[in-house]
CSV table of C-alpha atoms and ligand atoms in Angstrom, one decimal:
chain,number,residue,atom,x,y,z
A,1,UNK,CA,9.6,15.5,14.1
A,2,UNK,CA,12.6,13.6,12.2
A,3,UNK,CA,10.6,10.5,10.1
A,4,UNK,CA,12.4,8.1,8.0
A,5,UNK,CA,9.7,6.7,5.3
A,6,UNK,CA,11.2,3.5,3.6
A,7,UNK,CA,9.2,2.8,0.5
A,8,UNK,CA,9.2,6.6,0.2
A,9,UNK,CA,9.3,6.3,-3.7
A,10,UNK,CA,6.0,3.9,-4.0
A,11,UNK,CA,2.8,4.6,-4.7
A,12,UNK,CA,1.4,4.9,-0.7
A,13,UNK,CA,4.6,5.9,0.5
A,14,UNK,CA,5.2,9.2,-2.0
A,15,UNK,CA,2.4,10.4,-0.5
A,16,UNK,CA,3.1,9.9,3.1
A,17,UNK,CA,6.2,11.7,2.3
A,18,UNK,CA,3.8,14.8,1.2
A,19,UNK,CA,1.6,14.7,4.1
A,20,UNK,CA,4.4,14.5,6.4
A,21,UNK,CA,6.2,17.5,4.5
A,22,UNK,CA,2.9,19.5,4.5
A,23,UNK,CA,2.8,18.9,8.3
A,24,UNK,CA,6.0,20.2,9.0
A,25,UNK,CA,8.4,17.2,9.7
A,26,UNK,CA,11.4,16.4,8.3
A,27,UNK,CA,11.6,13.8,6.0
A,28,UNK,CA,14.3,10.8,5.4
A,29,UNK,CA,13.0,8.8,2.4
A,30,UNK,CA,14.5,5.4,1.7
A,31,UNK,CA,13.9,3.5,-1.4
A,32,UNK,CA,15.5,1.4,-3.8
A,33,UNK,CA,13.6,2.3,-6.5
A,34,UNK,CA,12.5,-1.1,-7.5
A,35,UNK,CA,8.9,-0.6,-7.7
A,36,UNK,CA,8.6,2.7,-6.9
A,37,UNK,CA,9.9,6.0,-9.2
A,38,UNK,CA,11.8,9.5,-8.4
A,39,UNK,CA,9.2,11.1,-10.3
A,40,UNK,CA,6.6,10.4,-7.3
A,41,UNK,CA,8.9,12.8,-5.2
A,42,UNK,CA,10.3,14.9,-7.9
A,43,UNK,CA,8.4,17.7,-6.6
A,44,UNK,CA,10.1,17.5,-2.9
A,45,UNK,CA,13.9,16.6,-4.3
A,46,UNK,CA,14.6,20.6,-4.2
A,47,UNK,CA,12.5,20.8,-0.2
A,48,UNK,CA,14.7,21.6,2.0
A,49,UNK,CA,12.9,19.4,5.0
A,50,UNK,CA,13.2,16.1,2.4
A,51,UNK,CA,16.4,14.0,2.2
A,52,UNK,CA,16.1,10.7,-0.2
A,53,UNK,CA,18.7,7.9,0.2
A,54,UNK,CA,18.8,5.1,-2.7
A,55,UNK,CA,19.4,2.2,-0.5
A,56,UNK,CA,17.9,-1.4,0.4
A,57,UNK,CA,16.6,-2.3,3.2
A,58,UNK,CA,18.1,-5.6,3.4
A,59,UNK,CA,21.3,-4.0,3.9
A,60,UNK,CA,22.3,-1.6,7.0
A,61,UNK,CA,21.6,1.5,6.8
A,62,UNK,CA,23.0,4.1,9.4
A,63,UNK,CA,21.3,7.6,9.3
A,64,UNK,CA,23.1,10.4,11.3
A,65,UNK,CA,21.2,12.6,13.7
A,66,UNK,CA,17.5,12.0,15.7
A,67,UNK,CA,14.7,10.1,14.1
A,68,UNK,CA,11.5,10.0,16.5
A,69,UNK,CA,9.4,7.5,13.7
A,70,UNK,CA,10.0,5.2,11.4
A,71,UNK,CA,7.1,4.2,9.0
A,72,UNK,CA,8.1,0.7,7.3
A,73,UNK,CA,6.4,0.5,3.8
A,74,UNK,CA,9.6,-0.6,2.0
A,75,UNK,CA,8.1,-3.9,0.1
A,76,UNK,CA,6.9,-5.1,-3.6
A,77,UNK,CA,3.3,-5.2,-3.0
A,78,UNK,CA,1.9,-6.2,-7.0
A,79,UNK,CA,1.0,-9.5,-7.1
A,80,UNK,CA,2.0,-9.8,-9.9
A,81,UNK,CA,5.8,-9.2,-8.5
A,82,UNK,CA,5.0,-12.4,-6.7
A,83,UNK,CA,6.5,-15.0,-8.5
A,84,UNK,CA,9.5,-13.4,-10.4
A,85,UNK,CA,10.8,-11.0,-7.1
A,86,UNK,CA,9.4,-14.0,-4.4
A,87,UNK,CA,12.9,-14.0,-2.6
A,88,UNK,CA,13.3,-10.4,-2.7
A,89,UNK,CA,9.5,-9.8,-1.2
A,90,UNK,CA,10.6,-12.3,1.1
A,91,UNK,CA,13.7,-11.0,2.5
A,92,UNK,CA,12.7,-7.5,2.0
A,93,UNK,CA,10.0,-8.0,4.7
A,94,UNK,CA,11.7,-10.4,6.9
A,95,UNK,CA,15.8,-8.8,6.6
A,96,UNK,CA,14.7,-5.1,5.8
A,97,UNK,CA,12.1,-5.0,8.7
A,98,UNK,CA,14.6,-6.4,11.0
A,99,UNK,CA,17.4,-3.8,10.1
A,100,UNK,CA,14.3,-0.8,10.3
A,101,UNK,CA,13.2,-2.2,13.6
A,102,UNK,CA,17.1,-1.7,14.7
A,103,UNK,CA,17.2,2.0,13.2
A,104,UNK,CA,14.1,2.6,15.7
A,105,UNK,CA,15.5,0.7,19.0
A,106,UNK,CA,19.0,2.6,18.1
A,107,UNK,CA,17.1,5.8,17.5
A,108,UNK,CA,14.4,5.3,20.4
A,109,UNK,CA,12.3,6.0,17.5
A,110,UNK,CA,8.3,5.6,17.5
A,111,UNK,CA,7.9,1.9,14.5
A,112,UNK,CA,5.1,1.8,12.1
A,113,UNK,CA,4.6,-0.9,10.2
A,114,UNK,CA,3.0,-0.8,6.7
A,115,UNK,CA,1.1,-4.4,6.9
A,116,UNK,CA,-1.8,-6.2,4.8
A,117,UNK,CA,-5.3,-7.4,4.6
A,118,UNK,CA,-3.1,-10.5,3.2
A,119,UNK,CA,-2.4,-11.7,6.0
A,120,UNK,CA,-5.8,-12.7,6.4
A,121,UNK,CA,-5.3,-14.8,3.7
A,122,UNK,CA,-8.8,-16.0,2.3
A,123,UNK,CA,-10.7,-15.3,5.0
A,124,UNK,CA,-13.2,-17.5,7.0
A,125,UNK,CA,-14.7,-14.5,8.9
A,126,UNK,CA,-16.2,-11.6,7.8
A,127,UNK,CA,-15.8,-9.0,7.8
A,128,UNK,CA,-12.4,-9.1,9.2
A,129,UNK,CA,-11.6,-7.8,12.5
A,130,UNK,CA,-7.7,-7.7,13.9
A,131,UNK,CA,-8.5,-10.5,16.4
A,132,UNK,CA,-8.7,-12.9,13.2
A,133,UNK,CA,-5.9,-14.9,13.2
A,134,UNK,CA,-6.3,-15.4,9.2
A,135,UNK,CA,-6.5,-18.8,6.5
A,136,UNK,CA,-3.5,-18.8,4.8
A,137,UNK,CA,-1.5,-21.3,2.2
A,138,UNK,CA,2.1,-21.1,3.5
A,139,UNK,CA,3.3,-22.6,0.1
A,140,UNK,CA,1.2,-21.1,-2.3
A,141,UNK,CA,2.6,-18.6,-4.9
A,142,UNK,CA,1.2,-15.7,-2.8
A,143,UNK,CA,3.0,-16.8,0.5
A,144,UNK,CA,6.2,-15.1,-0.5
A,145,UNK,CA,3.8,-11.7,0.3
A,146,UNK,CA,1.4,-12.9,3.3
A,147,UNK,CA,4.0,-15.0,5.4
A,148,UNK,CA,6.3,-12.6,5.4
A,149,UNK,CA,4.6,-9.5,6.1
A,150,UNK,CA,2.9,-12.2,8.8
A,151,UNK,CA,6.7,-12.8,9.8
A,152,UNK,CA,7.2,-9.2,9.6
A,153,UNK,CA,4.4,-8.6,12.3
A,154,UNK,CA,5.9,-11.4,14.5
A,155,UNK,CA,9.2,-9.8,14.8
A,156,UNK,CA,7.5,-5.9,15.2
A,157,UNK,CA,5.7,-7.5,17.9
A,158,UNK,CA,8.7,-9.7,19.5
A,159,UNK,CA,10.7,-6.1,19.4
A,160,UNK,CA,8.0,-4.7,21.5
A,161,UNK,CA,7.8,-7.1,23.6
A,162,UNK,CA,11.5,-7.6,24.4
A,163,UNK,CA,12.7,-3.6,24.4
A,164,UNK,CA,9.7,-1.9,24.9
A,165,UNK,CA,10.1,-0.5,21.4
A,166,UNK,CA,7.3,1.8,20.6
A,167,UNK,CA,5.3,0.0,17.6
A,168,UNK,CA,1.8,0.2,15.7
A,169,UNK,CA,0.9,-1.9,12.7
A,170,UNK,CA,-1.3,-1.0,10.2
A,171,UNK,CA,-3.3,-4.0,8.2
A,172,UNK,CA,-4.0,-1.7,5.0
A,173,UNK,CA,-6.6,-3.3,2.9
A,174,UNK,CA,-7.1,-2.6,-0.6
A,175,UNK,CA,-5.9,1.1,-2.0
A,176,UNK,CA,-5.8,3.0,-4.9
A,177,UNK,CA,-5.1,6.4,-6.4
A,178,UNK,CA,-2.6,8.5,-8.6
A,179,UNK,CA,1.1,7.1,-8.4
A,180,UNK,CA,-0.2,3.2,-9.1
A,181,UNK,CA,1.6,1.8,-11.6
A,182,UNK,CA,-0.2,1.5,-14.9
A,183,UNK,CA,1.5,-2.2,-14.9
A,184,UNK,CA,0.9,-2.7,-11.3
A,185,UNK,CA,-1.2,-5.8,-12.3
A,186,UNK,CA,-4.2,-4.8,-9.5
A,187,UNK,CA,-7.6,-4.5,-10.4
A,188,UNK,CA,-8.1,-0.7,-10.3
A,189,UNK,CA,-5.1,0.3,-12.5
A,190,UNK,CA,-5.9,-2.5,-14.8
A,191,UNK,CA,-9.4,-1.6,-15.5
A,192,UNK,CA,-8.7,1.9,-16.0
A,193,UNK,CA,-5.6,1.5,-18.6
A,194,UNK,CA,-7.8,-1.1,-20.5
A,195,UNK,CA,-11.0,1.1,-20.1
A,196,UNK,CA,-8.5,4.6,-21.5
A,197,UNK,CA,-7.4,2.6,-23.9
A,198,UNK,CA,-10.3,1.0,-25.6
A,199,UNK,CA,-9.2,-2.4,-24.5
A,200,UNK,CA,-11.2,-5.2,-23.5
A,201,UNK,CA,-11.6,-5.3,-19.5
A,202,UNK,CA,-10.1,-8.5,-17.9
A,203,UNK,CA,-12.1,-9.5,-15.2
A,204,UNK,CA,-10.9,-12.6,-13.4
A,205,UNK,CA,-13.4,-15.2,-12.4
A,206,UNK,CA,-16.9,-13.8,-13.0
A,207,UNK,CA,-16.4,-11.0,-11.2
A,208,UNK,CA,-18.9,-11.4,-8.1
A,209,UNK,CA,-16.0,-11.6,-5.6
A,210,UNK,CA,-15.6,-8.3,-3.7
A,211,UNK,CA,-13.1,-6.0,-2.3
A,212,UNK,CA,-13.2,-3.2,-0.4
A,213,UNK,CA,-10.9,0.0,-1.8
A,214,UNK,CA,-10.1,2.5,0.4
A,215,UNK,CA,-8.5,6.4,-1.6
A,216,UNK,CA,-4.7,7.0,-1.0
A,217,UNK,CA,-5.4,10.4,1.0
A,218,UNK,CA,-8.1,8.7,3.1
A,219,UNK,CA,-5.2,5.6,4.2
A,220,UNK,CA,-2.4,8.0,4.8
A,221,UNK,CA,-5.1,10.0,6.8
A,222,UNK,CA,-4.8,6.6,8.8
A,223,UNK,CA,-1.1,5.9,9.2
A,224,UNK,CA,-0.4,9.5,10.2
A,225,UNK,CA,-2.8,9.1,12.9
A,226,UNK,CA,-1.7,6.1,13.9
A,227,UNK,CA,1.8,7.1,14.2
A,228,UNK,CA,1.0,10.4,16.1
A,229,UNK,CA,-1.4,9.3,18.2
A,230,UNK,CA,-0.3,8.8,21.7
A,231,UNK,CA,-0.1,5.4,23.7
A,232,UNK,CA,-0.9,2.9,21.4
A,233,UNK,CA,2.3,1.2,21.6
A,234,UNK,CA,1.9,-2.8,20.2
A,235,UNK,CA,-1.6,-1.6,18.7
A,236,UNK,CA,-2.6,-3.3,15.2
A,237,UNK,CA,-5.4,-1.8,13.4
A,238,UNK,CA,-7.1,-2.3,10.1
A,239,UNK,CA,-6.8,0.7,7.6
A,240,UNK,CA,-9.5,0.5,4.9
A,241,UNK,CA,-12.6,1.2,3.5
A,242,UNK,CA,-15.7,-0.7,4.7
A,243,UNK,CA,-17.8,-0.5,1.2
A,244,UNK,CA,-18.0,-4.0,-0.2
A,245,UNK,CA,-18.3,-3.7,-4.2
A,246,UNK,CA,-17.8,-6.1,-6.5
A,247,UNK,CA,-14.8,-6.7,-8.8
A,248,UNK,CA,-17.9,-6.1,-11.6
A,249,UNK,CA,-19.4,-3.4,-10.2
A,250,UNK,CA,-15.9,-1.6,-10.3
A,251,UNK,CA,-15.1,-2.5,-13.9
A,252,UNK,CA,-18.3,-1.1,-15.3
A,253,UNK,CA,-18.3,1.9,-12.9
A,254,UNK,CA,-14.4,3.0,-14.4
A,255,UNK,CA,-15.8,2.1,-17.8
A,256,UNK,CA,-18.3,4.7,-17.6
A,257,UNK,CA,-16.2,7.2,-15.8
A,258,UNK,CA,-13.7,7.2,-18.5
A,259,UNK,CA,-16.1,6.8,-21.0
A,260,UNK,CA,-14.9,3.9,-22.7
A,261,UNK,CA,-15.9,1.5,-25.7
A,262,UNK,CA,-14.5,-1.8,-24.3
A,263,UNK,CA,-15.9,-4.4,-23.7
A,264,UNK,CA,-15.6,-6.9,-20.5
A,265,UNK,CA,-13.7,-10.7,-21.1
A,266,UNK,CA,-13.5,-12.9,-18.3
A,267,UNK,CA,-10.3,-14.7,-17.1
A,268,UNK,CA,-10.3,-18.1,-14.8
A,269,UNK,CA,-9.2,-17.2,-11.0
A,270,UNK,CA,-5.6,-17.2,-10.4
A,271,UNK,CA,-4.9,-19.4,-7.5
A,272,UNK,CA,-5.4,-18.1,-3.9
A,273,UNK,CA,-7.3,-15.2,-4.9
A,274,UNK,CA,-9.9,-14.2,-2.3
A,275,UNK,CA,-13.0,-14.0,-2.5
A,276,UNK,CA,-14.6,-11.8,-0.2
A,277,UNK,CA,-12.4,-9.1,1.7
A,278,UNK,CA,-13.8,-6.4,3.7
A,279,UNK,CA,-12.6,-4.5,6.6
A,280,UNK,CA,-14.1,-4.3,10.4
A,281,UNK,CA,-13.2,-0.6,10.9
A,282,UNK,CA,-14.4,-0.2,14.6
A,283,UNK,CA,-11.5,-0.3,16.2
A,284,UNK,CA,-10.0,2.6,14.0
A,285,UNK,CA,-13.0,5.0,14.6
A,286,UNK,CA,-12.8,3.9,18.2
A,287,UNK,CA,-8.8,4.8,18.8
A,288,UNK,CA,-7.8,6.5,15.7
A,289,UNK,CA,-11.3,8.5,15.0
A,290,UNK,CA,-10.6,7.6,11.5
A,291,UNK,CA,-12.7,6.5,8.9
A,292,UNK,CA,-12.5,7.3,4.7
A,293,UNK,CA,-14.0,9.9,3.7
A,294,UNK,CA,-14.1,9.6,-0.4
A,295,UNK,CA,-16.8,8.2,-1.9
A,296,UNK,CA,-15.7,5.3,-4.5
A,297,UNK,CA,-17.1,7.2,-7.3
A,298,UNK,CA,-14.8,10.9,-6.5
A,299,UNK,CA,-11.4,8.8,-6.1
A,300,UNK,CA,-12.0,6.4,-9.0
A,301,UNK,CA,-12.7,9.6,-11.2
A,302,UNK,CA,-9.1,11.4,-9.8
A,303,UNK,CA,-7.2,8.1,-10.6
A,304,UNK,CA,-8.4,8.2,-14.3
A,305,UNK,CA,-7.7,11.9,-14.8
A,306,UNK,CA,-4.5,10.6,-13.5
A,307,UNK,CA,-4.0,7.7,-15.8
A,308,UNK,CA,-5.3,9.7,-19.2
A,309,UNK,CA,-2.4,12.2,-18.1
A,310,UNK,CA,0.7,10.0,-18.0
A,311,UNK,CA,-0.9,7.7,-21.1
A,312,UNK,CA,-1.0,10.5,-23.3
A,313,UNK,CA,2.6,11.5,-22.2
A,314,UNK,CA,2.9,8.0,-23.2
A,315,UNK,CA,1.3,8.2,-26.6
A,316,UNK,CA,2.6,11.9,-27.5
A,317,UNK,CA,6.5,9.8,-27.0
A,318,UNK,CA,5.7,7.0,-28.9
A,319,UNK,CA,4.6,9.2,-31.7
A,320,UNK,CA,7.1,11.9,-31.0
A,321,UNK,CA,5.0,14.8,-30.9
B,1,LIG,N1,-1.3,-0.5,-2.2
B,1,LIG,C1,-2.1,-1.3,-1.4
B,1,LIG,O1,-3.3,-1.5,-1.7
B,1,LIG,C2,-1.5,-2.0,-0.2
B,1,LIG,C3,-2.3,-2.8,0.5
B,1,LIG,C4,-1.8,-3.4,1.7
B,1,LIG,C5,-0.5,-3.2,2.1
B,1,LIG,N2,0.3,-2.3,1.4
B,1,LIG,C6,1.7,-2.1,1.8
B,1,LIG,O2,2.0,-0.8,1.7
B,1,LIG,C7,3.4,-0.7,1.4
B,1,LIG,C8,3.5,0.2,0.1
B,1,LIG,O3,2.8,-0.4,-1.0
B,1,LIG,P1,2.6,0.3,-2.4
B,1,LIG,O4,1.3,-0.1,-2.9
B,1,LIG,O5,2.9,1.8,-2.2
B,1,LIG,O6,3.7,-0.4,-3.2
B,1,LIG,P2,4.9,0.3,-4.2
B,1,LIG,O7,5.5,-0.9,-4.9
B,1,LIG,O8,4.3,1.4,-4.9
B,1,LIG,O9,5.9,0.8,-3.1
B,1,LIG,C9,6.8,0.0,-2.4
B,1,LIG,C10,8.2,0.8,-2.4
B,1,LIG,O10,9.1,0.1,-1.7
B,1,LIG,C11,10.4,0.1,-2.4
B,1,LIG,N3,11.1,-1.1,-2.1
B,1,LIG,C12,10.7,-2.4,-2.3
B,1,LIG,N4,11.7,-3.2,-1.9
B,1,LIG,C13,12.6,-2.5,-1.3
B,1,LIG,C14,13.9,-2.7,-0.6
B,1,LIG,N5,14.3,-4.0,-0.5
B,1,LIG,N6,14.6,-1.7,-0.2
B,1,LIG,C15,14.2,-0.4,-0.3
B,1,LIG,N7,13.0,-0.1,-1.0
B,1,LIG,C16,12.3,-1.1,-1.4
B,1,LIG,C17,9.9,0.2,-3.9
B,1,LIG,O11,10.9,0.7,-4.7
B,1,LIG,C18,8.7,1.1,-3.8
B,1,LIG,O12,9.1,2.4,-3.9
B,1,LIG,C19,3.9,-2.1,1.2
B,1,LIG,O13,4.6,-2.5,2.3
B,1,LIG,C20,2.7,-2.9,1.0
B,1,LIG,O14,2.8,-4.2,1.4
B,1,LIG,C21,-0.2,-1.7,0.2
């Protein structure tokens, strides 16, 4: 199959980009390189089944020959991106999704789109199922991310609808792995730099609200099942991992993973934070049989083998060794 990943460089996308390799397709990687890095694909540059363009997908892009999918991931997804890139997360997800939604319809390409647990916003139900229409603060500093990945839905849908275009969205909750940014500003790849580094821990609020996190290979387990799987044309499901911990628990279980001397300091709440998110998986296991596989523990402990790599690439430059 031809694929075109857009957000191909970023942490999720990089390794869709390897799975898809491994599975034989060919690969058409888009990315501006804004949030994401060459040196998450460095290993495919020289393959000859993996093409990157350096483009934006707020501009047109043409691509010559067949594509059969698109996967969508293309977007800033750090909130702490939110305020200083707000216009570009929103017309990243509003322009860019249009023009990807056109490179399907031209292509008669199969669309996936790379969505969020934010759309729930802070959710009155619980655990969230993909009939919850979501509680969300249109103006809040967040909205930049959650309306437009909601607009983003809208017009995957409206495409659908109107052409028949073949689409799936995936509501990814929470993820984490190798390939996060160490300054990605989430709660995993926070806690582990501080934790490596002897730092105090920042936990914000006092830590009892909970989040469910789902390991990289276990999600892209998900969209590539998604995408492949036959007749589920205008299908949304939720892609995460069920296991409620809190933000505490995490903290001290990375501390003693990496074997760390910090010590935990608590932070007020940034505004619009939620408190409680948590998958409803059924309707994955039903349609997709998927479900994660990797215990918390096993994908928290690859991330920080992960993390003391690139830091002590990091130290040995600063000290020029
Ligand atoms: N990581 C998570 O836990 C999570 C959760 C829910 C949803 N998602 C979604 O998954 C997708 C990937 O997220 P990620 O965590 O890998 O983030 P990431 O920042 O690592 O990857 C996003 C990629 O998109 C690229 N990009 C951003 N704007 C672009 C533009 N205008 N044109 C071309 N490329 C652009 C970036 O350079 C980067 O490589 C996003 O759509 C995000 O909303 C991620």
């Amino acid at each position: 199959m031809n694929v075109v990943v857009t957000g191909g460089a970023g942490f999720i996308g990089s390794w869709l980009c390897d799975r898809l390799i491994e599975n034989g397709h060919r690969v058409i990687c888009i990315d501006n390189l804004s949030s994401g890095s060459k040196e998450n694909f460095q290993h495919l540059l020289r393959h000859k089944r993996f093409k990157f363009i350096e483009r934006d997908v707020r501009d047109l892009i043409g691509i010559k020959g067949p594509v059969e999918c698109v996967f969508h991931l293309a977007s800033k997804a750090s909130p702490i991106d939110f305020r200083e890139h707000a216009i570009d997360i929103l017309l990243t997800n509003s322009l860019g999704t249009l023009n990807m939604l056109e490179l399907a319809r031209k292509k008669k390409a199969r669309f996936l789109l790379a969505s969020t647990s934010e759309v729930y916003g802070d959710p009155k139900e619980h655990p969230q199922r993909e009939s919850y229409w979501g509680n969300v603060n249109p103006v809040g500093v967040r909205s930049c991310y959650d309306e437009s990945k909601r607009f983003a839905e809208a017009l995957t849908m409206a495409y659908h609808r109107k052409y028949g275009l073949d689409v799936r969205i995936a509501r990814i909750f929470n993820t984490f792995g190798p390939r996060m940014r160490r300054d990605d500003g989430r709660a995993v790849p926070n806690f582990i730099v501080q934790a490596l580094e002897d730092r105090p821990i920042t936990v914000y609020g006092d830590g009892t609200q909970t989040r469910s996190f789902c390991y990289i290979t276990d999600l892209v387990e998900g969209l590539v099942r998604l995408a492949t799987t036959d007749a589920l044309g205008g299908e949304i499901v939720n892609l995460g991992n069920p296991q409620e911990v809190s933000i505490l628990e995490v903290a001290n279980l990375i501390k003693k993973l990496a074997g760390s001397r910090s010590r935990m300091v608590f932070k007020p709440l940034p505004q619009d934070d939620p408190v409680r998110r948590k998958p409803d998986i059924s309707k994955a296991k039903e349609i997709l049989r998927w479900k994660p596989v990797t215990p918390l523990r096993e994908g928290l402990q690859a991330t920080i083998e992960y993390f003391r790599k690139i830091l002590k690439v990091n130290i040995s430059i600063r000290h020029g060794y």
